[in-house]
Amino acid sequence: MAERITGHTELIGLMAYPIRHSSSPAMHNEAFAYLGLDYAYLAFEVDNDTLEDAVKGLRALKMVGSNVSMPNKTVVHKYLDKLSPAAELCGAVNTIVNENGVLTGHITDGIGYMKALKDNNIDVIGKKMTIVGSGGAATAIEVQAALDGVAEMSIFNIKDKFWDNAQETVKKISERTSCKVALYDLADLDKLKEEIADSYLFANATGMGMKPLEGQTYIPDKSFFRPDLIVTDVVYSPRETAMLKMAKEVGCKTMNGMGMMLFQGAAAFEMWTGKEMPIEHMKEVLDIKYE
Ligand code: NAD
């Protein structure tokens, strides 16, 4: 008789729409099986209209927790009891943890990025970084980097619908952390070059480089990079964006978005199970290799 699921198996969910394409169920279930942990992770098609009922269901079923993705990340806080400091600063939640009926919202994307850097022997703490983006991924990274102790951060964004959020993020980081932070228009390429020049690390935290912008980058030419600059991308499909290709040609150490993806999951996994995700095994399964 099959023994994987029993009467004791604990349930963890993923609430988002669309969600059937997600690699999170495969990742978490592989880690549960590898460690012999009695949990199951399932994806549920939940949008803003059904989110409140889904969270009530999580409570009623005494689920261990859930991941939350679009379009629910900025809405789900309404139905939770507590928020982590990073989730509060970001205004977004991607992980719910149920501790004896008390639901806490966390955001692990930024934690995932910072852990991926560390795992790749990149130490940005106390140093300056320049980052492009002010959407979901970017805000999580910017907030976590500031909370973790990055000394100085220059944020660039195009003047689109995310600009107000960028201003808000800069205000919150200035008020709540000791990180020195400034915001610039990405159209000012001379300023971008100047800020990258004295940064230890440069990060793309936008969808530039992935479909429909695959093959493109806002970095005009190789003179923006130098061999001892670290260049990272949140994009993981393709694994090598046009920007990372350019950075490698200059001789920079680079990191794509796969590590962030793995470690944001690992952080949630640890919150739910109290166990560390088997990182080296998962890197093999996901074919993650650092440059
Ligand atoms: P979002 O829609 O919340 O934010 C989009 C950002 O891109 C904004 O800052 C916007 O101003 C900027 N942007 C849009 N068009 C641009 C252009 N032409 N030039 C420059 N900037 C532009 O998106 P998101 O959820 O933050 O996702 C951004 C990227 O991060 C996606 O590629 C996503 O796959 C990736 N991501 C990766 C991980 C991971 O674990 N590695 C996690 C989350 C998101």
PDB file of C-alpha atoms and ligand atoms in Angstrom, residues 109 133-138 157-158 160 162 186 205-208 210 213 218 234-236 257 260-261 264, ligand 1:
ATOM      1  CA  ASP A 109      12.045  36.718  -1.467  1.00  0.00           C
ATOM      2  CA  GLY A 133      13.555  47.888  -9.855  1.00  0.00           C
ATOM      3  CA  SER A 134      10.716  48.747  -7.509  1.00  0.00           C
ATOM      4  CA  GLY A 135       8.205  45.957  -8.108  1.00  0.00           C
ATOM      5  CA  GLY A 136       7.604  42.952  -5.877  1.00  0.00           C
ATOM      6  CA  ALA A 137      10.990  41.233  -6.187  1.00  0.00           C
ATOM      7  CA  ALA A 138      12.963  44.492  -6.026  1.00  0.00           C
ATOM      8  CA  ASN A 157      13.594  52.712 -11.861  1.00  0.00           C
ATOM      9  CA  ILE A 158      11.870  53.908 -14.994  1.00  0.00           C
ATOM     10  CA  ASP A 160       6.252  54.055 -14.707  1.00  0.00           C
ATOM     11  CA  PHE A 162       6.077  51.578  -9.913  1.00  0.00           C
ATOM     12  CA  LEU A 186      16.793  54.926 -14.904  1.00  0.00           C
ATOM     13  CA  ALA A 205      15.488  43.208  -9.988  1.00  0.00           C
ATOM     14  CA  THR A 206      13.134  43.787 -12.939  1.00  0.00           C
ATOM     15  CA  GLY A 207      11.829  41.456 -15.635  1.00  0.00           C
ATOM     16  CA  MET A 208      14.296  42.974 -18.132  1.00  0.00           C
ATOM     17  CA  MET A 210      13.120  37.653 -19.655  1.00  0.00           C
ATOM     18  CA  LEU A 213      12.136  41.486 -22.970  1.00  0.00           C
ATOM     19  CA  TYR A 218      19.120  48.701 -20.167  1.00  0.00           C
ATOM     20  CA  VAL A 234      16.563  38.014 -10.362  1.00  0.00           C
ATOM     21  CA  VAL A 235      15.635  36.513 -13.721  1.00  0.00           C
ATOM     22  CA  TYR A 236      16.125  32.742 -13.891  1.00  0.00           C
ATOM     23  CA  GLY A 257      17.829  34.223 -10.084  1.00  0.00           C
ATOM     24  CA  MET A 260      17.059  33.394  -4.893  1.00  0.00           C
ATOM     25  CA  MET A 261      14.265  31.058  -6.020  1.00  0.00           C
ATOM     26  CA  GLN A 264      13.144  31.915  -0.762  1.00  0.00           C
TER      27      GLN A 264
HETATM   28  P1  NAD B   1       6.756  43.545 -10.926  1.00  0.00           P
HETATM   29  O1  NAD B   1       5.766  43.607 -12.052  1.00  0.00           O
HETATM   30  O2  NAD B   1       6.279  43.662  -9.533  1.00  0.00           O
HETATM   31  O3  NAD B   1       7.899  44.689 -11.150  1.00  0.00           O
HETATM   32  C1  NAD B   1       8.386  44.971 -12.424  1.00  0.00           C
HETATM   33  C2  NAD B   1       9.577  45.929 -12.335  1.00  0.00           C
HETATM   34  O4  NAD B   1      10.176  45.992 -13.651  1.00  0.00           O
HETATM   35  C3  NAD B   1       9.240  47.355 -11.961  1.00  0.00           C
HETATM   36  O5  NAD B   1      10.299  47.919 -11.202  1.00  0.00           O
HETATM   37  C4  NAD B   1       9.158  48.040 -13.341  1.00  0.00           C
HETATM   38  O6  NAD B   1       9.359  49.444 -13.256  1.00  0.00           O
HETATM   39  C5  NAD B   1      10.297  47.360 -14.036  1.00  0.00           C
HETATM   40  N1  NAD B   1      10.235  47.421 -15.494  1.00  0.00           N
HETATM   41  C6  NAD B   1       9.202  47.044 -16.301  1.00  0.00           C
HETATM   42  N2  NAD B   1       9.528  47.250 -17.589  1.00  0.00           N
HETATM   43  C7  NAD B   1      10.798  47.758 -17.605  1.00  0.00           C
HETATM   44  C8  NAD B   1      11.687  48.174 -18.619  1.00  0.00           C
HETATM   45  N3  NAD B   1      11.344  48.125 -19.904  1.00  0.00           N
HETATM   46  N4  NAD B   1      12.898  48.648 -18.258  1.00  0.00           N
HETATM   47  C9  NAD B   1      13.273  48.700 -16.958  1.00  0.00           C
HETATM   48  N5  NAD B   1      12.462  48.327 -15.942  1.00  0.00           N
HETATM   49  C10 NAD B   1      11.245  47.860 -16.259  1.00  0.00           C
HETATM   50  O7  NAD B   1       7.553  42.183 -11.149  1.00  0.00           O
HETATM   51  P2  NAD B   1       8.298  41.277 -10.053  1.00  0.00           P
HETATM   52  O8  NAD B   1       7.332  40.325  -9.452  1.00  0.00           O
HETATM   53  O9  NAD B   1       9.093  42.161  -9.181  1.00  0.00           O
HETATM   54  O10 NAD B   1       9.254  40.411 -10.995  1.00  0.00           O
HETATM   55  C11 NAD B   1      10.388  40.994 -11.637  1.00  0.00           C
HETATM   56  C12 NAD B   1      11.298  39.883 -12.115  1.00  0.00           C
HETATM   57  O11 NAD B   1      11.775  39.169 -10.978  1.00  0.00           O
HETATM   58  C13 NAD B   1      10.638  38.835 -13.005  1.00  0.00           C
HETATM   59  O12 NAD B   1      11.528  38.513 -14.051  1.00  0.00           O
HETATM   60  C14 NAD B   1      10.449  37.638 -12.095  1.00  0.00           C
HETATM   61  O13 NAD B   1      10.521  36.422 -12.789  1.00  0.00           O
HETATM   62  C15 NAD B   1      11.660  37.782 -11.188  1.00  0.00           C
HETATM   63  N6  NAD B   1      11.481  37.158  -9.861  1.00  0.00           N
HETATM   64  C16 NAD B   1      12.417  36.264  -9.491  1.00  0.00           C
HETATM   65  C17 NAD B   1      12.323  35.656  -8.260  1.00  0.00           C
HETATM   66  C18 NAD B   1      13.361  34.662  -7.858  1.00  0.00           C
HETATM   67  O14 NAD B   1      13.154  33.940  -6.857  1.00  0.00           O
HETATM   68  N7  NAD B   1      14.481  34.605  -8.539  1.00  0.00           N
HETATM   69  C19 NAD B   1      11.258  35.981  -7.379  1.00  0.00           C
HETATM   70  C20 NAD B   1      10.319  36.925  -7.798  1.00  0.00           C
HETATM   71  C21 NAD B   1      10.427  37.504  -9.053  1.00  0.00           C
END
